[in-house]
Coordinates of C-alpha atoms in Angstrom, one line a residue:
M1 CA -1.3 -18.2 8.7
M2 CA -1.7 -18.4 4.9
L3 CA -1.9 -15.3 3.2
S4 CA -4.7 -14.8 0.8
V5 CA -4.3 -13.2 -2.5
M6 CA -6.4 -12.2 -5.4
I7 CA -5.5 -11.7 -9.3
V8 CA -6.8 -8.8 -11.6
D9 CA -5.3 -8.8 -14.6
D10 CA -7.2 -9.0 -18.3
H11 CA -4.8 -11.6 -20.3
P12 CA -6.0 -15.0 -18.9
I13 CA -2.5 -16.4 -19.7
W14 CA -0.5 -14.1 -17.4
R15 CA -3.4 -14.1 -14.5
D16 CA -3.4 -18.0 -14.4
G17 CA 0.7 -17.9 -14.5
V18 CA 0.8 -15.4 -11.6
A19 CA -2.0 -17.3 -9.9
R20 CA 0.1 -20.7 -10.2
D21 CA 3.3 -19.4 -9.1
L22 CA 1.8 -17.9 -5.8
A23 CA 0.0 -21.0 -5.0
E24 CA 3.0 -22.6 -5.6
H25 CA 4.6 -20.9 -3.0
G26 CA 1.8 -21.0 -0.3
F27 CA -0.3 -18.4 -1.2
D28 CA -4.1 -18.9 -0.9
V29 CA -4.9 -17.5 -4.4
R30 CA -8.7 -17.0 -3.4
A31 CA -10.3 -15.3 -6.7
T32 CA -9.3 -13.6 -10.0
A33 CA -10.7 -10.9 -12.2
S34 CA -10.1 -9.9 -15.6
D35 CA -11.8 -6.2 -15.5
G36 CA -12.1 -3.5 -12.6
D37 CA -15.7 -3.6 -12.1
S38 CA -15.8 -7.4 -11.4
A39 CA -12.4 -6.7 -9.3
A40 CA -14.0 -4.5 -7.0
R41 CA -17.2 -6.6 -6.6
I42 CA -15.1 -10.0 -6.1
A43 CA -12.9 -8.3 -3.8
R44 CA -15.8 -7.5 -1.4
A45 CA -17.0 -10.9 -1.5
V46 CA -13.7 -12.7 -0.8
R47 CA -11.9 -10.0 1.3
P48 CA -8.0 -11.1 0.5
D49 CA -5.0 -9.8 2.2
V50 CA -3.5 -8.5 -1.1
V51 CA -4.9 -7.8 -4.3
L52 CA -2.3 -8.0 -7.0
M53 CA -3.9 -5.4 -9.5
D54 CA -2.8 -4.7 -13.5
L55 CA -3.8 -1.1 -14.8
N56 CA -5.1 -1.6 -18.1
L57 CA -8.4 -3.1 -17.6
G58 CA -10.7 -1.8 -20.0
S59 CA -13.4 0.6 -19.0
T60 CA -12.6 0.6 -15.6
S61 CA -9.1 1.0 -15.0
G62 CA -7.0 -0.5 -12.5
V63 CA -6.3 2.8 -10.7
D64 CA -10.0 3.1 -10.1
A65 CA -10.4 -0.2 -9.1
T66 CA -7.9 0.0 -6.4
R67 CA -9.6 3.6 -5.2
V68 CA -12.9 1.6 -4.7
I69 CA -11.1 -1.4 -3.0
T70 CA -8.9 0.2 -0.7
G71 CA -12.2 2.4 0.0
D72 CA -14.4 -0.3 1.2
L73 CA -12.1 -2.7 2.2
P74 CA -9.3 -0.8 4.5
D75 CA -7.3 -4.5 5.5
T76 CA -7.0 -5.3 2.0
R77 CA -4.1 -4.1 0.4
V78 CA -3.3 -3.7 -3.7
L79 CA -0.2 -4.2 -4.9
V80 CA 0.1 -3.0 -8.6
L81 CA 1.8 -5.6 -10.8
S82 CA 1.7 -3.5 -14.3
A83 CA 4.1 -3.8 -17.3
S84 CA 4.4 -0.1 -17.2
G85 CA 6.9 1.8 -15.3
E86 CA 6.0 5.4 -16.2
H87 CA 5.7 8.0 -13.9
D88 CA 2.2 9.3 -14.0
D89 CA 1.2 5.5 -14.1
V90 CA 2.9 4.9 -10.7
L91 CA 2.0 8.2 -8.8
Q92 CA -1.8 7.6 -9.9
A93 CA -1.5 4.1 -8.7
V94 CA -0.3 5.1 -5.2
K95 CA -2.7 8.5 -5.0
A96 CA -5.3 5.6 -5.5
G97 CA -4.3 3.5 -2.6
A98 CA -2.0 1.3 -3.7
S99 CA 0.6 0.2 -1.1
G100 CA 3.4 -0.6 -3.8
Y101 CA 4.1 -1.3 -7.8
L102 CA 5.9 -3.6 -9.1
V103 CA 6.5 -4.1 -13.1
K104 CA 5.8 -7.5 -14.9
S105 CA 9.8 -7.9 -15.3
A106 CA 10.1 -8.9 -11.7
S107 CA 11.2 -12.3 -11.0
V108 CA 8.9 -14.9 -9.4
A109 CA 11.1 -14.5 -6.3
E110 CA 10.7 -10.6 -6.5
L111 CA 6.9 -11.2 -6.7
V112 CA 6.8 -13.7 -3.9
D113 CA 8.5 -11.4 -1.6
A114 CA 6.6 -8.2 -2.5
V115 CA 3.4 -9.7 -1.5
R116 CA 4.6 -10.9 1.6
R117 CA 5.9 -7.6 2.4
T118 CA 2.7 -5.9 1.1
A119 CA 0.8 -8.2 3.4
E120 CA 2.6 -7.3 6.6
G121 CA 2.2 -3.4 5.8
E122 CA 5.1 -2.4 4.1
V123 CA 5.2 0.0 1.1
V124 CA 6.8 -1.9 -1.4
F125 CA 8.1 -0.7 -5.1
T126 CA 10.4 -1.6 -7.8
A127 CA 13.9 -0.5 -7.3
G128 CA 13.9 3.1 -8.7
L129 CA 10.4 3.9 -8.3
A130 CA 10.1 4.5 -4.8
G131 CA 12.5 7.5 -5.2
M132 CA 10.4 8.8 -8.4
V133 CA 7.3 8.7 -5.9
L134 CA 8.7 10.3 -2.6
G135 CA 10.7 13.0 -5.0
E136 CA 7.1 14.1 -6.2
Y137 CA 5.5 13.7 -2.6
R138 CA 8.3 16.4 -1.2
R139 CA 7.8 18.6 -4.4
M140 CA 4.0 18.7 -3.1
A141 CA 5.0 19.2 0.0
D142 CA 7.3 21.9 -0.8
A143 CA 4.5 24.2 -2.6
P144 CA 2.6 26.9 -0.9
S145 CA 0.0 26.0 1.4
A146 CA -3.2 27.9 1.7
G147 CA -2.4 28.4 5.6
H148 CA -3.8 25.1 6.5
V149 CA -2.7 24.6 10.3
P150 CA -1.8 20.8 10.7
P151 CA -3.5 18.6 13.8
R152 CA -1.1 18.3 16.7
L153 CA 0.4 15.3 17.5
T154 CA 1.9 13.8 20.7
E155 CA 5.4 13.1 20.9
R156 CA 5.1 9.5 20.6
E157 CA 2.5 9.8 17.9
T158 CA 5.2 11.6 15.9
D159 CA 7.6 8.8 16.9
V160 CA 5.4 6.2 15.5
L161 CA 4.3 8.1 12.1
R162 CA 8.0 8.8 11.4
L163 CA 8.5 4.7 11.8
V164 CA 5.5 4.2 9.7
A165 CA 7.0 6.5 7.2
K166 CA 10.1 4.5 6.9
G167 CA 7.9 1.4 6.1
L168 CA 8.4 -0.3 9.5
T169 CA 5.6 -2.8 10.7
A170 CA 3.7 -2.4 13.7
K171 CA 5.9 -5.2 15.4
Q172 CA 8.7 -3.7 14.2
I173 CA 8.1 -0.3 15.6
A174 CA 6.9 -1.6 19.0
D175 CA 10.3 -3.3 19.3
R176 CA 12.2 0.0 18.2
L177 CA 10.3 1.9 20.8
V178 CA 10.2 -0.6 23.2
I179 CA 6.3 -0.3 23.7
S180 CA 3.6 -3.1 22.9
H181 CA 2.2 -4.0 19.5
R182 CA -1.4 -3.0 21.0
T183 CA 0.4 0.8 22.3
V184 CA 1.6 1.2 18.5
E185 CA -1.7 0.2 17.0
N186 CA -3.5 2.7 19.9
H187 CA -1.0 5.4 18.8
V188 CA -1.7 4.5 15.0
Q189 CA -5.5 4.9 15.2
S190 CA -5.4 8.4 17.0
T191 CA -3.0 9.5 14.6
L192 CA -5.4 8.6 11.9
R193 CA -8.4 10.2 13.3
K194 CA -6.5 13.4 14.0
L195 CA -4.9 13.7 10.4
Q196 CA -8.7 12.3 9.2
L197 CA -6.9 9.4 7.1
H198 CA -8.1 6.0 6.6
N199 CA -5.4 3.7 6.4
R200 CA -1.5 3.1 7.0
V201 CA -0.8 3.8 3.2
E202 CA -2.2 7.4 3.4
L203 CA -0.5 7.9 6.9
A204 CA 3.0 7.0 5.0
R205 CA 2.0 9.4 2.4
Y206 CA 1.1 12.1 5.1
A207 CA 4.5 11.6 6.7
I208 CA 6.6 11.7 3.5
E209 CA 4.7 14.9 2.6
H210 CA 5.9 16.3 6.0
G211 CA 9.4 15.3 5.9
L212 CA 9.0 12.9 8.9
D213 CA 11.0 9.9 6.9
Q214 CA 14.0 11.6 7.1
D215 CA 16.6 11.0 9.9
G216 CA 17.3 13.8 12.4

């Protein structure tokens, strides 16, 4: 099944080049946009599997557009493709719901691989950025809480959540735990309801904050 993508960037030459590269590698480039407002509007209309999102887009930033798109379209994943690898830019994008972050110096092969992995539900980062994000969320998790009591998860829900945090797809989790794909999805949906979260990215973030991505 051909994966559909949408490309958001305010530089037409770059935007067209990325569209051409992805089309040549078998992706359905369903739409492009040059600013955040039109990106959110067009994404709602075409519902791509993955949105490639630049951050510097004028009046409505890529972070704001990411927040709107991931809120409106839970089945659409956003992969940031930015010239910036700055700490704050990366963290703001992830907090807005981005599934990953790639810098524009990435090769075409790296971009193609990242889009495919993002569509499969993985969390994808340019080398070096993932550790920075994990470190920040662990720092936040270590901060004193205001007496919050976390919801009680079953042992199996915790097993699934731990594997989600490691970036495994539903099929990989099913194979690892020797259960059906549908059972994995049922556990994911149950955990989302209990934790009052909206998608797998937020679920992975919760697991990282609570140290469930660690072995042992």
